[in-house]
């Protein structure tokens, strides 16, 4: 089934502030893209379209909305300390909660930790007697789409708190518009779609954003488990703003790379369809090479990591997201992981399942 997502990205006019009727909790997944990332940027996709193939992962951002004192708005952003699966190191991105309380009607605070929350409150029109908390297992800038997950989870929970329901495509569009219009952040549109829909997806893009969402057909029931078992997400411990990385990217180089990025995504999609892990990995390598050609500086940490792991049987190595920090995707057969982990030393390494469900209500 293909879901069209091509409506305008413009946000609705601000609503009069209203109060939540009930407590609501939601969570949305982060993502990894296998190939095509970068072709979803609006300035690139308008030159023939973009395509991204990837998966939501079982690393989630949680939003909690509940009634608060009338006349006040309370916002909280918290990164929970968490151990990375399969590795003894602690998550270096975790930190203490940040809290801000302001009066209803005060102008939104231009604090980077709360700008996204302020924008979600404004879009849904919940702005009086409300407390909202965003919980994540890592600080923003990890290259796994965490900001988009936070936006989608917040929009879902805020709507649920006033008895509203929104379709995944609407939540994805609003989350993209928040980043582009309210936060002035140069970004693609894949992260928000993965957060809203979840699963294994084949996405198409035009200049406005995501134009079609297709669940990936999987030709072999063993393919996803084989791909997941070999996947390692290596944390560089460098956090960055993706929009700033993309602003430094050469626009002409990005347009030139579009065809190769889209072709790599097509290879991966074909590999899933016929149930061929070698074809999926070949497409991932093709996409990784295109991203290096697109921006060497943004891939510098991944290239350095590749030198460190040279000779250990790594078959795919690529930056996650815009690069410039965050996580590096490494794929190797599971039997080679012990040597790879030894070479990585104290690095935080995550092993996440693929195909996590999209945004959903959670028990309170």
Coordinates of C-alpha atoms in Angstrom, one line a residue:
X1 CA 0.0 0.0 0.0
X2 CA 1.2 3.5 -0.9
X3 CA 0.2 6.4 1.3
X4 CA 0.3 9.9 -0.4
X5 CA 1.9 12.6 1.8
X6 CA 2.1 15.5 -0.7
X7 CA 0.0 18.2 1.0
X8 CA 1.3 21.6 1.8
X9 CA 3.8 21.9 4.6
X10 CA 2.5 25.2 5.8
X11 CA 1.4 25.3 9.5
X12 CA -2.2 26.3 10.4
X13 CA -2.8 29.7 11.9
X14 CA -2.2 29.9 15.7
X15 CA -5.2 28.9 17.8
X16 CA -6.5 30.5 21.0
X17 CA -4.7 28.8 24.0
X18 CA -6.6 25.9 25.5
X19 CA -5.9 23.5 28.4
X20 CA -5.4 19.8 28.3
X21 CA -8.4 17.7 29.5
X22 CA -6.4 14.7 30.5
X23 CA -3.0 13.2 30.9
X24 CA -1.6 11.8 27.6
X25 CA 1.6 9.9 27.0
X26 CA 3.0 9.1 23.5
X27 CA 6.3 7.7 22.1
X28 CA 7.8 7.8 18.6
X29 CA 10.8 5.9 17.2
X30 CA 14.1 7.1 15.9
X31 CA 15.4 5.8 12.6
X32 CA 18.3 4.6 10.5
X33 CA 18.3 5.1 6.7
X34 CA 20.0 2.4 4.6
X35 CA 20.4 4.6 1.5
X36 CA 19.2 7.8 -0.2
X37 CA 19.6 10.2 2.8
X38 CA 20.3 13.7 1.4
X39 CA 18.0 13.2 -1.6
X40 CA 15.1 14.2 0.7
X41 CA 16.4 17.8 1.1
X42 CA 13.9 20.1 -0.7
X43 CA 16.7 21.8 -2.7
X44 CA 17.8 18.4 -4.0
X45 CA 14.5 16.7 -4.4
X46 CA 13.1 19.4 -6.7
X47 CA 15.7 18.3 -9.3
X48 CA 14.1 15.0 -10.2
X49 CA 12.8 13.7 -6.9
X50 CA 14.3 11.9 -3.9
X51 CA 14.1 8.5 -2.4
X52 CA 15.1 7.1 1.0
X53 CA 14.9 3.5 2.2
X54 CA 15.3 2.8 5.9
X55 CA 13.7 1.6 9.1
X56 CA 12.4 2.9 12.4
X57 CA 14.4 1.5 15.3
X58 CA 13.4 0.5 18.9
X59 CA 15.0 3.6 20.4
X60 CA 12.1 5.9 21.3
X61 CA 11.4 9.5 22.4
X62 CA 8.5 9.9 25.0
X63 CA 6.2 12.9 25.5
X64 CA 4.1 13.3 28.6
X65 CA 1.4 16.0 28.6
X66 CA -0.8 16.7 31.7
X67 CA -3.0 19.4 33.2
X68 CA -1.1 22.1 35.2
X69 CA -1.9 25.3 37.1
X70 CA -4.1 27.5 35.1
X71 CA -2.3 30.5 33.7
X72 CA 1.0 28.7 33.5
X73 CA 3.0 26.6 31.0
X74 CA 5.7 24.1 32.3
X75 CA 8.2 22.5 29.9
X76 CA 10.7 19.9 30.7
X77 CA 13.4 18.2 28.6
X78 CA 15.2 15.2 30.0
X79 CA 17.8 12.7 28.7
X80 CA 17.7 9.5 30.7
X81 CA 21.0 7.8 31.5
X82 CA 20.9 4.5 29.7
X83 CA 23.3 1.6 29.0
X84 CA 23.9 0.9 25.4
X85 CA 22.7 -2.6 24.5
X86 CA 25.6 -5.1 24.2
X87 CA 28.3 -2.8 25.5
X88 CA 29.4 -1.8 29.0
X89 CA 29.9 1.9 28.3
X90 CA 27.5 4.5 29.6
X91 CA 25.6 6.8 27.3
X92 CA 27.7 10.0 27.3
X93 CA 24.8 12.0 25.9
X94 CA 22.6 11.6 28.9
X95 CA 22.2 14.5 31.3
X96 CA 20.0 16.3 33.8
X97 CA 16.6 17.5 33.1
X98 CA 16.0 21.1 32.1
X99 CA 12.8 22.8 33.3
X100 CA 11.2 26.1 32.3
X101 CA 8.0 27.6 33.6
X102 CA 6.4 30.7 32.2
X103 CA 3.1 32.5 32.3
X104 CA 0.4 31.9 29.7
X105 CA 0.7 34.6 27.1
X106 CA 4.4 35.3 27.6
X107 CA 6.3 35.2 24.4
X108 CA 7.9 31.8 23.6
X109 CA 11.4 31.4 25.0
X110 CA 14.2 31.3 22.4
X111 CA 16.0 28.6 24.3
X112 CA 17.3 25.8 22.1
X113 CA 16.2 23.2 24.6
X114 CA 12.5 24.4 24.4
X115 CA 12.0 25.9 20.9
X116 CA 10.6 22.7 19.5
X117 CA 8.2 22.2 22.5
X118 CA 7.1 25.8 22.2
X119 CA 6.3 25.3 18.5
X120 CA 4.4 22.1 19.1
X121 CA 2.3 23.8 21.8
X122 CA 1.5 26.6 19.4
X123 CA 0.6 24.3 16.5
X124 CA -1.9 22.3 18.6
X125 CA -3.1 25.4 20.5
X126 CA -2.5 24.0 24.0
X127 CA -1.0 26.9 25.9
X128 CA -2.7 27.3 29.2
X129 CA -2.5 25.1 32.3
X130 CA -0.2 22.5 30.6
X131 CA 2.9 20.6 31.6
X132 CA 4.8 18.8 28.9
X133 CA 7.9 16.6 29.4
X134 CA 10.1 15.2 26.6
X135 CA 12.1 12.1 27.6
X136 CA 14.9 10.7 25.5
X137 CA 17.8 8.3 26.0
X138 CA 20.3 10.7 24.4
X139 CA 20.9 14.4 23.8
X140 CA 19.8 15.9 20.4
X141 CA 22.2 15.8 17.5
X142 CA 22.8 12.0 17.5
X143 CA 22.0 11.6 13.8
X144 CA 19.1 9.2 14.4
X145 CA 16.2 11.7 13.9
X146 CA 15.6 12.3 17.6
X147 CA 14.4 15.9 17.2
X148 CA 11.8 14.7 14.7
X149 CA 10.7 11.9 17.0
X150 CA 10.3 14.4 19.8
X151 CA 8.1 16.7 17.6
X152 CA 5.9 13.8 16.4
X153 CA 5.5 12.4 20.0
X154 CA 4.7 15.9 21.4
X155 CA 2.1 16.6 18.6
X156 CA 0.4 13.2 19.2
X157 CA 0.3 13.6 23.0
X158 CA -0.9 17.2 22.9
X159 CA -3.7 16.3 20.5
X160 CA -4.6 13.3 22.7
X161 CA -4.8 15.5 25.8
X162 CA -7.6 17.5 24.2
X163 CA -9.4 14.6 22.6
X164 CA -8.0 14.9 19.1
X165 CA -6.6 12.3 16.8
X166 CA -4.3 13.0 13.8
X167 CA -3.3 10.6 11.0
X168 CA 0.5 9.7 10.7
X169 CA 0.8 11.7 7.5
X170 CA -0.6 14.8 9.2
X171 CA 1.8 14.5 12.2
X172 CA 4.7 14.0 9.8
X173 CA 3.9 17.1 7.8
X174 CA 3.4 19.2 10.9
X175 CA 6.7 18.1 12.4
X176 CA 8.5 18.9 9.1
X177 CA 6.9 22.4 9.0
X178 CA 7.8 23.0 12.7
X179 CA 11.5 22.4 11.9
X180 CA 11.5 24.4 8.6
X181 CA 9.1 27.3 9.4
X182 CA 9.3 27.7 13.2
X183 CA 12.9 26.6 13.8
X184 CA 14.4 27.7 10.5
X185 CA 16.3 24.4 10.3
X186 CA 17.4 23.2 6.9
X187 CA 16.2 19.6 7.0
X188 CA 14.8 16.8 4.9
X189 CA 11.5 15.1 5.6
X190 CA 12.5 11.4 6.2
X191 CA 12.9 11.6 10.0
X192 CA 9.4 12.8 10.7
X193 CA 7.9 10.2 8.4
X194 CA 9.7 7.3 10.1
X195 CA 8.7 8.7 13.5
X196 CA 5.0 8.9 12.5
X197 CA 4.6 5.7 10.5
X198 CA 7.3 3.3 11.9
X199 CA 8.3 0.1 10.2
X200 CA 10.4 -0.5 7.1
X201 CA 9.7 2.2 4.6
X202 CA 10.5 3.2 1.0
X203 CA 9.9 7.0 0.8
X204 CA 9.6 9.3 -2.2
X205 CA 10.2 13.1 -2.0
X206 CA 9.6 16.2 -4.0
X207 CA 10.3 19.9 -3.2
X208 CA 7.4 20.1 -0.7
X209 CA 8.4 17.0 1.3
X210 CA 7.4 13.4 1.4
X211 CA 5.2 12.6 -1.6
X212 CA 4.6 8.8 -1.0
X213 CA 5.1 6.3 1.8
X214 CA 5.5 2.6 0.9
X215 CA 6.0 -0.2 3.3
X216 CA 9.0 -2.2 2.1
X217 CA 8.0 -5.6 0.7
X218 CA 10.3 -8.2 2.3
X219 CA 10.9 -11.2 0.1
X220 CA 12.4 -13.4 2.8
X221 CA 11.3 -13.6 6.5
X222 CA 15.0 -14.1 7.5
X223 CA 16.3 -10.9 5.8
X224 CA 15.3 -8.4 8.5
X225 CA 16.7 -10.5 11.3
X226 CA 19.9 -11.1 9.4
X227 CA 20.3 -7.4 8.6
X228 CA 19.4 -6.4 12.2
X229 CA 21.9 -8.9 13.7
X230 CA 24.8 -7.4 11.9
X231 CA 24.0 -3.8 12.6
X232 CA 26.0 -1.7 15.0
X233 CA 25.4 2.0 15.7
X234 CA 28.6 3.6 17.0
X235 CA 28.3 6.8 18.9
X236 CA 31.0 9.4 18.0
X237 CA 30.0 11.3 21.2
X238 CA 29.9 14.5 19.0
X239 CA 26.5 16.2 19.0
X240 CA 25.7 18.7 16.3
X241 CA 22.8 20.6 14.8
X242 CA 21.9 18.8 11.5
X243 CA 20.8 22.1 9.9
X244 CA 24.2 23.7 10.5
X245 CA 25.9 20.7 8.9
X246 CA 23.5 20.9 5.9
X247 CA 24.0 24.7 5.6
X248 CA 27.7 24.0 5.0
X249 CA 27.1 21.4 2.3
X250 CA 27.8 22.5 -1.3
X251 CA 24.4 22.8 -3.0
X252 CA 25.7 21.9 -6.4
X253 CA 27.5 18.8 -5.1
X254 CA 24.2 17.7 -3.4
X255 CA 22.3 18.0 -6.6
X256 CA 25.0 16.1 -8.5
X257 CA 24.9 13.3 -6.0
X258 CA 21.1 13.0 -6.1
X259 CA 21.0 10.4 -8.9
X260 CA 23.5 8.1 -7.2
X261 CA 21.7 8.4 -3.8
X262 CA 18.3 7.6 -5.4
X263 CA 19.9 4.7 -7.3
X264 CA 21.4 3.3 -4.1
X265 CA 18.0 3.5 -2.4
X266 CA 16.5 1.6 -5.4
X267 CA 19.1 -1.1 -5.0
X268 CA 18.3 -1.6 -1.3
X269 CA 14.6 -1.7 -2.0
X270 CA 15.1 -4.3 -4.7
X271 CA 17.2 -6.3 -2.3
X272 CA 14.4 -6.3 0.2
X273 CA 11.8 -7.3 -2.4
X274 CA 13.8 -10.3 -3.6
X275 CA 15.0 -11.2 -0.2
X276 CA 18.7 -10.7 -1.0
X277 CA 21.0 -9.5 1.9
X278 CA 24.0 -9.2 -0.5
X279 CA 22.0 -6.8 -2.7
X280 CA 20.8 -4.8 0.3
X281 CA 24.4 -4.4 1.5
X282 CA 25.6 -3.6 -2.0
X283 CA 23.0 -0.7 -2.1
X284 CA 24.0 0.5 1.3
X285 CA 27.7 0.6 0.3
X286 CA 26.8 2.5 -2.9
X287 CA 24.8 5.0 -0.8
X288 CA 27.7 5.4 1.7
X289 CA 30.2 6.1 -1.1
X290 CA 27.8 8.7 -2.5
X291 CA 27.5 10.5 0.9
X292 CA 31.3 10.7 1.1
X293 CA 31.5 12.3 -2.3
X294 CA 28.7 14.6 -1.3
X295 CA 30.5 16.0 1.7
X296 CA 33.9 14.7 2.8
X297 CA 34.0 16.9 6.0
X298 CA 30.6 15.7 7.1
X299 CA 31.9 12.1 6.7
X300 CA 35.3 12.7 8.4
X301 CA 34.5 10.9 11.6
X302 CA 33.1 7.9 9.7
X303 CA 36.2 7.8 7.5
X304 CA 38.5 7.9 10.6
X305 CA 36.4 5.1 12.2
X306 CA 36.8 3.1 9.0
X307 CA 40.6 3.3 9.2
X308 CA 40.4 2.1 12.8
X309 CA 38.3 -0.9 11.9
X310 CA 40.2 -1.7 8.7
X311 CA 40.8 -5.5 8.3
X312 CA 38.1 -6.5 10.7
X313 CA 35.5 -7.5 8.2
X314 CA 33.2 -4.4 8.2
X315 CA 31.0 -4.6 5.0
X316 CA 29.2 -1.2 5.4
X317 CA 30.2 1.9 7.2
X318 CA 28.4 5.3 6.8
X319 CA 27.4 8.4 8.7
X320 CA 23.9 8.5 10.1
X321 CA 21.9 11.6 9.3
X322 CA 23.7 14.7 8.1
X323 CA 27.0 13.5 9.5
X324 CA 29.5 15.8 11.2
X325 CA 29.1 13.7 14.4
X326 CA 26.3 11.7 15.8
X327 CA 26.3 8.0 15.1
X328 CA 28.1 5.9 12.4
X329 CA 26.3 2.9 11.0
X330 CA 28.5 -0.2 10.9
X331 CA 27.4 -3.5 9.4
X332 CA 29.3 -6.8 9.7
X333 CA 28.3 -10.4 10.2
X334 CA 27.6 -11.0 13.9
X335 CA 30.6 -13.4 14.2
X336 CA 32.9 -10.5 13.5
X337 CA 31.4 -8.2 16.2
X338 CA 33.7 -9.3 19.1
X339 CA 36.8 -8.1 17.3
X340 CA 35.1 -4.9 16.2
X341 CA 33.9 -4.1 19.7
X342 CA 37.4 -4.7 21.1
X343 CA 38.8 -2.3 18.5
X344 CA 36.2 0.3 19.4
X345 CA 37.2 0.2 23.1
X346 CA 35.1 2.5 25.2
X347 CA 32.9 3.7 22.4
X348 CA 29.2 3.4 23.0
X349 CA 27.7 0.9 20.6
X350 CA 24.0 0.4 20.1
X351 CA 22.3 -2.7 18.7
X352 CA 18.7 -1.7 17.8
X353 CA 16.0 -3.9 16.3
X354 CA 14.6 -2.7 12.9
X355 CA 11.0 -2.0 12.0
X356 CA 9.8 -0.5 15.3
X357 CA 6.1 0.7 15.3
X358 CA 5.4 4.4 14.7
X359 CA 4.1 7.0 17.1
X360 CA 1.7 5.5 19.6
X361 CA -0.1 6.1 22.9
X362 CA 1.7 4.7 25.9
X363 CA 0.3 3.8 29.3
X364 CA 0.4 6.7 31.7

